[in-house]
PDB file of C-alpha atoms in Angstrom:
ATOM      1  CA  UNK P  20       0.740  -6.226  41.392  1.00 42.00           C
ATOM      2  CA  UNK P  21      -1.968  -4.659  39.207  1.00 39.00           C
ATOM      3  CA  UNK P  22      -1.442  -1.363  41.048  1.00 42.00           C
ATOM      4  CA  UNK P  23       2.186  -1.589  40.343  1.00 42.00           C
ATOM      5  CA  UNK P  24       2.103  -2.013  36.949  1.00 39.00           C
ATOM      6  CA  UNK P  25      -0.370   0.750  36.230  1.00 42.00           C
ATOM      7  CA  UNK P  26       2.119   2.855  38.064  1.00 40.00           C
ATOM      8  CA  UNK P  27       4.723   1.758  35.763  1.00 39.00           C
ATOM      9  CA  UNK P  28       2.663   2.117  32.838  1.00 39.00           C
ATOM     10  CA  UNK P  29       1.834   5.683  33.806  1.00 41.00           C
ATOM     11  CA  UNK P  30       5.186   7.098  34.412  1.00 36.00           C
ATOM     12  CA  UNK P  31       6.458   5.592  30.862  1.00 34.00           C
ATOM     13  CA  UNK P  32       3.610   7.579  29.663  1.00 38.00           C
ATOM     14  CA  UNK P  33       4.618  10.665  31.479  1.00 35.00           C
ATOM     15  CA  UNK P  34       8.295  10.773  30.221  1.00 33.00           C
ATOM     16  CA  UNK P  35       7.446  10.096  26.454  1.00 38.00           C
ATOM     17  CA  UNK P  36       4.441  12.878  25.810  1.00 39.00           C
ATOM     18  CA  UNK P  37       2.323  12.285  23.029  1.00 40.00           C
ATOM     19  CA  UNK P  38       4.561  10.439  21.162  1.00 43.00           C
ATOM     20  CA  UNK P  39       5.422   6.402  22.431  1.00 43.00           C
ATOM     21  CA  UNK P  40       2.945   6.180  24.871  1.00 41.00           C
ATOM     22  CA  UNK P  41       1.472   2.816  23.848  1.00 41.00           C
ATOM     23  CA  UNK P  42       2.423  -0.797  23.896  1.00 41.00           C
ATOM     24  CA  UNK P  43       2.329  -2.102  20.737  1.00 41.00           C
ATOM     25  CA  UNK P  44       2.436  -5.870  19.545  1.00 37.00           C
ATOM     26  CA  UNK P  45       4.193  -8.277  21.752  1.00 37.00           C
ATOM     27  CA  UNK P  46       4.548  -5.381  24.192  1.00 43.00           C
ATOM     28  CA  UNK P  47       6.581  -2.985  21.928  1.00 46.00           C
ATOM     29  CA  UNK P  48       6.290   0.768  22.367  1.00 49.00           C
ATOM     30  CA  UNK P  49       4.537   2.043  19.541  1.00 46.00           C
ATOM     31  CA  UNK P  50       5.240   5.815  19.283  1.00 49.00           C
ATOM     32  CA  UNK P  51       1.830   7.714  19.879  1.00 38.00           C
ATOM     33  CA  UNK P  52      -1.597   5.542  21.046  1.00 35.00           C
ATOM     34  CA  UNK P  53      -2.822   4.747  24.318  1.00 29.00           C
ATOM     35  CA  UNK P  54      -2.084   1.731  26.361  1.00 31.00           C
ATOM     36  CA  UNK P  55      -4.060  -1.507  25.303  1.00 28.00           C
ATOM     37  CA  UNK P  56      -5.436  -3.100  28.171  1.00 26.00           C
ATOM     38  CA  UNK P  57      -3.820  -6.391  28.466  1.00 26.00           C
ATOM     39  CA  UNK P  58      -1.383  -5.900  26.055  1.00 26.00           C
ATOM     40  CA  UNK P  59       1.379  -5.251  28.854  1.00 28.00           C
ATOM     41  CA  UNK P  60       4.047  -8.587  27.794  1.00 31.00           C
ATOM     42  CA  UNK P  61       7.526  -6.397  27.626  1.00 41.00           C
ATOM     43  CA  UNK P  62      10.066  -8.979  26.843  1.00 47.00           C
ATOM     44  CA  UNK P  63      11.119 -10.430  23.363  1.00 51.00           C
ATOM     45  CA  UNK P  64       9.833 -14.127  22.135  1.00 53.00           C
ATOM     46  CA  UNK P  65      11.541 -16.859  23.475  1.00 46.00           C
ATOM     47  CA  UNK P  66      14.610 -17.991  21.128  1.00 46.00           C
ATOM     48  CA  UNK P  67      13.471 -22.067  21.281  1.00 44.00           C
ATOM     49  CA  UNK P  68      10.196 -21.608  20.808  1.00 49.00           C
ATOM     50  CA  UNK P  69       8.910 -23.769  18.009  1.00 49.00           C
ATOM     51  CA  UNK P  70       7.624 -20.673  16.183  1.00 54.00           C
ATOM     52  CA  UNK P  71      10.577 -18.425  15.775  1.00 55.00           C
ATOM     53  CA  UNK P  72      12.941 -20.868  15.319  1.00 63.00           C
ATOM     54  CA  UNK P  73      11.259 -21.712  11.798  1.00 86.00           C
ATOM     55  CA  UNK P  74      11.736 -18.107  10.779  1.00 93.00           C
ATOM     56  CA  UNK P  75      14.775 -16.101   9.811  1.00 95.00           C
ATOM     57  CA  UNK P  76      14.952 -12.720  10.871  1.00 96.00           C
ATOM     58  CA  UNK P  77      13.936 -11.253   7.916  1.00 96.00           C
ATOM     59  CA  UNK P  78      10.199 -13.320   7.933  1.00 96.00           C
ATOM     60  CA  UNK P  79      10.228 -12.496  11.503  1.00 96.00           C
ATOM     61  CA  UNK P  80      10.136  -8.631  10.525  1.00 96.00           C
ATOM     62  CA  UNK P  81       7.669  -8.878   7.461  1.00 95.00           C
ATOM     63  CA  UNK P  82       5.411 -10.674   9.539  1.00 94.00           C
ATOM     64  CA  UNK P  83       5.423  -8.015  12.437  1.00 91.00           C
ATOM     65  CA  UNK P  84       7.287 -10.463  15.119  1.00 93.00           C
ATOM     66  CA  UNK P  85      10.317  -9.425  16.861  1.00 94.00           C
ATOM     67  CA  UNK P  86      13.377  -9.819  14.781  1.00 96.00           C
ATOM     68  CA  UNK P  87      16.845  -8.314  15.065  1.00 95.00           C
ATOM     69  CA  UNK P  88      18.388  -5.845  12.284  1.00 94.00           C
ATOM     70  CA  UNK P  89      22.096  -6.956  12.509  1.00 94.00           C
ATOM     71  CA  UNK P  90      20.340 -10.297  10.762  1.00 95.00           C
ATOM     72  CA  UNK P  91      22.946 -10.488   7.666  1.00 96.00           C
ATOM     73  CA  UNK P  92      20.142 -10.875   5.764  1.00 97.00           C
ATOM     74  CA  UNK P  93      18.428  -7.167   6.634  1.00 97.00           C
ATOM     75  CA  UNK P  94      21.806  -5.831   6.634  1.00 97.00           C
ATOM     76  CA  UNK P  95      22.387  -6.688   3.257  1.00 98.00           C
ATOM     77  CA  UNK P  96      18.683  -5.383   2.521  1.00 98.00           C
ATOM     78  CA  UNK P  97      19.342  -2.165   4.221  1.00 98.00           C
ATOM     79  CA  UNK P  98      22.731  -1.287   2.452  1.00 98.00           C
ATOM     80  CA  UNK P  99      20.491  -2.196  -0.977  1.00 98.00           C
ATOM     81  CA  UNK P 100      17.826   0.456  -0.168  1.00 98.00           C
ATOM     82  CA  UNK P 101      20.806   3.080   1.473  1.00 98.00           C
ATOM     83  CA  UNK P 102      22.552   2.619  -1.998  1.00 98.00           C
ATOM     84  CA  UNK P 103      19.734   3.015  -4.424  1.00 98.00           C
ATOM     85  CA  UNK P 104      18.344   6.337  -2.047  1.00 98.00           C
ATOM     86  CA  UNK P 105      22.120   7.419  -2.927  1.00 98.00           C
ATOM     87  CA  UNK P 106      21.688   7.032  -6.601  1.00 98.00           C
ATOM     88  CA  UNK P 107      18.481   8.566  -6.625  1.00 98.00           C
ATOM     89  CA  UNK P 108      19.400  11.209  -4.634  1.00 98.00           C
ATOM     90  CA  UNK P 109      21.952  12.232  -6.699  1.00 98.00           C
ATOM     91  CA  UNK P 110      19.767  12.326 -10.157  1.00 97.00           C
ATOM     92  CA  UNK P 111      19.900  15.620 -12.074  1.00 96.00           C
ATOM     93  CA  UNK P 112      17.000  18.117 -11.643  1.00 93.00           C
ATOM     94  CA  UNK P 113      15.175  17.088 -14.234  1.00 92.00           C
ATOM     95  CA  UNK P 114      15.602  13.756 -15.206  1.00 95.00           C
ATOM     96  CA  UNK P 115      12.373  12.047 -14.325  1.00 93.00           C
ATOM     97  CA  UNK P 116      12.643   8.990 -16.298  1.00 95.00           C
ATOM     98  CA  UNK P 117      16.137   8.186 -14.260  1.00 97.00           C
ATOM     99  CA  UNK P 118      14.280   9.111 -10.920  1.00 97.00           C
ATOM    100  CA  UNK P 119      11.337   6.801 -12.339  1.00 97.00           C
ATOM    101  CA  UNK P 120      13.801   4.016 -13.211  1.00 98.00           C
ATOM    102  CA  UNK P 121      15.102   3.880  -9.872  1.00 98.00           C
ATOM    103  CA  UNK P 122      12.514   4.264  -7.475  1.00 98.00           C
ATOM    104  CA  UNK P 123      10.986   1.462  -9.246  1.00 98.00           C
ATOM    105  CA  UNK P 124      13.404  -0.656  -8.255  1.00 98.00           C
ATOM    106  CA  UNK P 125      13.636   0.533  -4.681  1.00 98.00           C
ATOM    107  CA  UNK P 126      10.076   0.724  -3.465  1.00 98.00           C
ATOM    108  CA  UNK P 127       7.160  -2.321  -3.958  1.00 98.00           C
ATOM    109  CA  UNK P 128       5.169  -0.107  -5.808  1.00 98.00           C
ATOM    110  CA  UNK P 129       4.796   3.283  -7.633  1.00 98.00           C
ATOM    111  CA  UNK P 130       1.699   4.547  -9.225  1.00 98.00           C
ATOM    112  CA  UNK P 131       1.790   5.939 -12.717  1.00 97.00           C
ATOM    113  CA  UNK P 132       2.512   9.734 -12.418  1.00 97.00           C
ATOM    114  CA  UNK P 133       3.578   9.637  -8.780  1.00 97.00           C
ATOM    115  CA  UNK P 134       6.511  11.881  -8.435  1.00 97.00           C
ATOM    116  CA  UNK P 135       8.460  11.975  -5.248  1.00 98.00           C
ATOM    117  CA  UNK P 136      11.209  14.554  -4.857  1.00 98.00           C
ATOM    118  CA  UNK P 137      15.089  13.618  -3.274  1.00 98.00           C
ATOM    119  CA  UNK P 138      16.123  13.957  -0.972  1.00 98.00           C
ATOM    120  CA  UNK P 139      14.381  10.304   0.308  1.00 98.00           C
ATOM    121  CA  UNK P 140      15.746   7.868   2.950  1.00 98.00           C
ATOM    122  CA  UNK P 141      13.726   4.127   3.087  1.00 98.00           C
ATOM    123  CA  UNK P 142      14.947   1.842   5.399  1.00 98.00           C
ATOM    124  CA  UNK P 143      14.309  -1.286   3.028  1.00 98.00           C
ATOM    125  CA  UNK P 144      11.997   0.229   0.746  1.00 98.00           C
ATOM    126  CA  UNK P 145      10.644  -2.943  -0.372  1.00 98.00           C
ATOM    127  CA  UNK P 146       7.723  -2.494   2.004  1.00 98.00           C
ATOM    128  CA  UNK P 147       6.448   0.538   0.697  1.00 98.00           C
ATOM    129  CA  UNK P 148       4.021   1.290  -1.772  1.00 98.00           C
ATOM    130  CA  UNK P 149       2.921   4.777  -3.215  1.00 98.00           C
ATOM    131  CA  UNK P 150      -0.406   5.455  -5.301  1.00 98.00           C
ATOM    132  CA  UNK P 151      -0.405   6.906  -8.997  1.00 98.00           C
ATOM    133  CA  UNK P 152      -0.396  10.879  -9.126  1.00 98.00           C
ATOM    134  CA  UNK P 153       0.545  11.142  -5.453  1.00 98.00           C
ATOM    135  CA  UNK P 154       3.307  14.057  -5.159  1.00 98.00           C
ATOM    136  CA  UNK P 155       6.039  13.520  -2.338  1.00 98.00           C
ATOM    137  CA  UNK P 156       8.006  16.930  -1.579  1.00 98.00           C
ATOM    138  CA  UNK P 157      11.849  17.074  -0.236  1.00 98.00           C
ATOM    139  CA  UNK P 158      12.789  14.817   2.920  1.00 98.00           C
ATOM    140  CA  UNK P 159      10.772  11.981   3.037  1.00 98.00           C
ATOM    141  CA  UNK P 160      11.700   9.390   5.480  1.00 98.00           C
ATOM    142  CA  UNK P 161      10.696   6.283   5.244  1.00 98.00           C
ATOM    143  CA  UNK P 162      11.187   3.957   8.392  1.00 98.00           C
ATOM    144  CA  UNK P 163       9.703   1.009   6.410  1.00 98.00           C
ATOM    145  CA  UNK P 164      10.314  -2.207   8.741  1.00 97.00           C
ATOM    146  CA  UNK P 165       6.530  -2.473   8.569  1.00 98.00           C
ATOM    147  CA  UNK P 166       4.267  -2.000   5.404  1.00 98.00           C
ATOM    148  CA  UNK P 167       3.743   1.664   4.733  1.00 98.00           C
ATOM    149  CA  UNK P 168       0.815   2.183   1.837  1.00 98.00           C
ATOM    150  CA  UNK P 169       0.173   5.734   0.557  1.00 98.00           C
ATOM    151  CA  UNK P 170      -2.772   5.528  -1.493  1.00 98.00           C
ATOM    152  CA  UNK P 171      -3.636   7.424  -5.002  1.00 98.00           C
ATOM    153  CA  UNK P 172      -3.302  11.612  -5.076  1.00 98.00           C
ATOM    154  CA  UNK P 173      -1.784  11.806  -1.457  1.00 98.00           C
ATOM    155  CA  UNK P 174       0.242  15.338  -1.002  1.00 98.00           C
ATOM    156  CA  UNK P 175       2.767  14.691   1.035  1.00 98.00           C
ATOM    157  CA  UNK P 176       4.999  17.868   2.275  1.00 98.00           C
ATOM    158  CA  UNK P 177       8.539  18.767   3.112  1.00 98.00           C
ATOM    159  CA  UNK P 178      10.265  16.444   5.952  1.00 98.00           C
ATOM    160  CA  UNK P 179       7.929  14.313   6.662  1.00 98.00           C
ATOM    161  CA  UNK P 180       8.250  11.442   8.887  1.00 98.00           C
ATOM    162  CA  UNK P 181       6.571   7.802   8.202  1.00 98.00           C
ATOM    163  CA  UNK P 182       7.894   5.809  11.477  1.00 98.00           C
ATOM    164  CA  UNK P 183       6.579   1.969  11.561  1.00 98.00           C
ATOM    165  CA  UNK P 184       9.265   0.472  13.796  1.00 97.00           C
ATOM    166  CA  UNK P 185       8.478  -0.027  17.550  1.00 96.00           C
ATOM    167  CA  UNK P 186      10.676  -1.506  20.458  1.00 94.00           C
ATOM    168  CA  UNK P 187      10.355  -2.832  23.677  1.00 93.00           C
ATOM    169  CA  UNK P 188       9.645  -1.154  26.873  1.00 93.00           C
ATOM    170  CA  UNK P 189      11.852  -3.312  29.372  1.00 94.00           C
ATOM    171  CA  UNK P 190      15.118  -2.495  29.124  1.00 94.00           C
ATOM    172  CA  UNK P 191      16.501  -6.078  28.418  1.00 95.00           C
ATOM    173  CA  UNK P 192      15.173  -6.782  25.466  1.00 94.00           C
ATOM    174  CA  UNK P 193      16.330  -3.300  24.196  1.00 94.00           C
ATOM    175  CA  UNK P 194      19.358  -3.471  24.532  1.00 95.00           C
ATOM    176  CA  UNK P 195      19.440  -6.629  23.146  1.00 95.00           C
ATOM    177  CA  UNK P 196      17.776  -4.545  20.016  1.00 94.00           C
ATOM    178  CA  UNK P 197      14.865  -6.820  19.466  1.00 96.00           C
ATOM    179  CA  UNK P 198      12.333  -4.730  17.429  1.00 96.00           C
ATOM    180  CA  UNK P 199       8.980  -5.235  15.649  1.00 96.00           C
ATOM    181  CA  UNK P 200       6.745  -2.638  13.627  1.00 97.00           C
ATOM    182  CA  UNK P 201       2.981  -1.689  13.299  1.00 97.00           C
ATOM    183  CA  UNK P 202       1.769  -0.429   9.586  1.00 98.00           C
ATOM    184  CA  UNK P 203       1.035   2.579   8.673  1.00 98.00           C
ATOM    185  CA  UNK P 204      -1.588   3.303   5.837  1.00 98.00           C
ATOM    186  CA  UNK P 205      -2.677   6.957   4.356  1.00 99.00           C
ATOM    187  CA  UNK P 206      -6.073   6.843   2.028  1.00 98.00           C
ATOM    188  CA  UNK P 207      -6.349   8.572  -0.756  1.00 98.00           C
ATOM    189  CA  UNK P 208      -6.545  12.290  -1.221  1.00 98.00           C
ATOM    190  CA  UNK P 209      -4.532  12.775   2.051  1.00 98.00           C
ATOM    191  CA  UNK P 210      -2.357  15.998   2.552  1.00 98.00           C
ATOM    192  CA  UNK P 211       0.399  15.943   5.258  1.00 98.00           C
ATOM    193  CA  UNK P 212       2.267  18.903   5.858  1.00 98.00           C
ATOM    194  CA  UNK P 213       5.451  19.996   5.840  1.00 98.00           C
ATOM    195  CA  UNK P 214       6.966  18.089   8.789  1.00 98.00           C
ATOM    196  CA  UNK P 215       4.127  15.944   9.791  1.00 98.00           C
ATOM    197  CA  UNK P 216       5.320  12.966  12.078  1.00 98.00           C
ATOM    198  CA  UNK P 217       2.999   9.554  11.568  1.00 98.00           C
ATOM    199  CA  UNK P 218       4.147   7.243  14.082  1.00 98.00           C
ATOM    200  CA  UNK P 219       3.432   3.067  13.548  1.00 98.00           C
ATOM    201  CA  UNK P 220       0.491   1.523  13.565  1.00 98.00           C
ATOM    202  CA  UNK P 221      -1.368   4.871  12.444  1.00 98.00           C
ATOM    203  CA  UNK P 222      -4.137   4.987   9.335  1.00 98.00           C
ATOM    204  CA  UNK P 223      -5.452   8.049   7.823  1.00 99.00           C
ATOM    205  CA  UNK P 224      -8.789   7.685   6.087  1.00 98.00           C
ATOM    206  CA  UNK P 225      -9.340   9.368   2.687  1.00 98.00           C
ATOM    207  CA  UNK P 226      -8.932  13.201   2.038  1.00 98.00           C
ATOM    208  CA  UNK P 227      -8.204  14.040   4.988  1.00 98.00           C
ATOM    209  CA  UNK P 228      -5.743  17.109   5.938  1.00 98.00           C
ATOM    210  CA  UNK P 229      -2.967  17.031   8.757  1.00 98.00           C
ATOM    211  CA  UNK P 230      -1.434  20.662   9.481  1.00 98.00           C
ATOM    212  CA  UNK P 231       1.811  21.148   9.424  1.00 98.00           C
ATOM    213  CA  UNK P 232       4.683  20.093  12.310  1.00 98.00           C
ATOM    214  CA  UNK P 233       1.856  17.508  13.785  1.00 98.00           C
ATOM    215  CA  UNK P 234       1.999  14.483  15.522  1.00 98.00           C
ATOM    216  CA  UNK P 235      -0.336  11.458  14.596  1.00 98.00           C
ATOM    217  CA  UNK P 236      -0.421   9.128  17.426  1.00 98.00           C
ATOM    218  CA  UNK P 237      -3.892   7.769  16.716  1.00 98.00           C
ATOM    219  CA  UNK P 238      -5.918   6.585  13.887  1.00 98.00           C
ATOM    220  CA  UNK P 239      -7.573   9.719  11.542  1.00 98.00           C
ATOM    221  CA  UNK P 240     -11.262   9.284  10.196  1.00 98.00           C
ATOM    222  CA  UNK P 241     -12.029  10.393   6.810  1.00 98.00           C
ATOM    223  CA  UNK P 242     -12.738  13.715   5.964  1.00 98.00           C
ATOM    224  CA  UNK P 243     -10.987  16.033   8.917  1.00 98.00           C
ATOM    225  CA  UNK P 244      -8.658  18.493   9.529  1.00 98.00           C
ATOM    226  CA  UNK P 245      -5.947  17.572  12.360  1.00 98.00           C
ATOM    227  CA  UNK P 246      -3.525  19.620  13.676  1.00 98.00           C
ATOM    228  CA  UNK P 247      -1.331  19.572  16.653  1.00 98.00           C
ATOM    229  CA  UNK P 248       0.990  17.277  18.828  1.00 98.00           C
ATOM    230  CA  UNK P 249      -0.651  15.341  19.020  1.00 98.00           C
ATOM    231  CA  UNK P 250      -2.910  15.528  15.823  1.00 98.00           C
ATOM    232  CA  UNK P 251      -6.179  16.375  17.237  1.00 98.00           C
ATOM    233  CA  UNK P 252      -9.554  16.438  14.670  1.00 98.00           C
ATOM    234  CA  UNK P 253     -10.151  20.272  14.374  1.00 98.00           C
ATOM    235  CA  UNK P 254     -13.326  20.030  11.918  1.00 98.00           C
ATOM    236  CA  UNK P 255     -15.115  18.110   9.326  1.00 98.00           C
ATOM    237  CA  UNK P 256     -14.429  18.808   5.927  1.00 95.00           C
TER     238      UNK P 256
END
């Protein structure tokens, strides 16, 4: 049985590469880290359990449990963040105090002097915060199920990619489109790239650099450079 399900483990490893090769929380795939040992449970919570039941959907997802999107509630909540990206999208070169205005009312939080570029796409936006000063370039995505900080003077380049939602490895459950997340966190003084991918459950410590087009799959100490796919600690700054 054990050798069976390190088989299994190792061919989902095989097929995704460097990127969702871990099971996350309640045996989601988390896009990147290695498999935790004993963290193997693939299906999603039971629906009568005492637990769950108490929850709506949209707890369930702020709290990192399995939850399901359709929930009316997190529909509602996505159109809300799709329609404010629009309006802010659409601003006129120019106007800060209109692109101020609005991301102010899409994201948790945005540091004074923080200026993030459109296009942007959030999922709900309300789990994101941004530090002050921190500059965001064109084509940020923001897969915010789970809490995505960026801390104060980040650089953040062209296309970048901040993925936090996982989903399960048996087949069942997926298609059933349970889903959780894992956070992601970047210190402060952290430059990504243009078209860095950080995938959940990732944190990158404080002025550290990540090269352009890489991966993160696993945590980042302080003070490197990473490049690659995955990221890989090059030097020490």
């Amino acid at each position: 049985m054990r050798r069976d399900r390190d088989r299994q483990s190792g061919d989902v490893r095989a097929a995704a590469k460097s990127c969702c090769d871990r099971r996350g929380p309640h045996g989601m795939l988390a896009c990147g880290a290695r498999p935790v040992e004993g963290n193997t449970v693939t299906s999603a919570p039971a629906p009568g359990s005492p637990h769950t039941e108490a929850l709506s959907h949209k707890e369930r997802m702020l709290a990192g449990e399995h939850y399901l999107a359709d929930d009316p509630e997190l529909t509602a909540d996505a159109l809300r963040a799709e329609q404010l990206a629009d309006r802010y999208n659409a601003t006129r070169a120019g106007d800060q105090r209109a692109r101020d205005a609005i991301l102010r009312e899409l994201l948790a939080e945005v540091g004074e002097e923080a200026v993030v570029r459109p296009p942007l796409r959030a999922d709900y936006g309300y789990q994101t915060t941004i530090g002050p000063r921190t500059f965001v370039n064109w084509g940020l995505v923001l897969a915010d199920v789970g809490r995505v900080t960026i801390g104060a003077d980040v650089q953040i380049g062209p296309n970048v990619q901040l993925l936090t939602p996982t989903h399960p490895v048996d087949p069942e459950p997926r298609r059933a489109k349970w889903e959780a997340s894992q956070p992601i966190t970047l210190g402060d003084n952290v430059w990504l790239g243009g078209g860095v991918i950080v995938c959940p459950g990732v944190t990158i410590g404080e002025n550290t650099v990540v090269g352009a087009g890489s991966v993160v799959v696993r945590d980042l100490p302080a003070n490197v450079v990473a490049v690659g796919n995955p990221a890989r600690v090059v030097r020490e700054i």
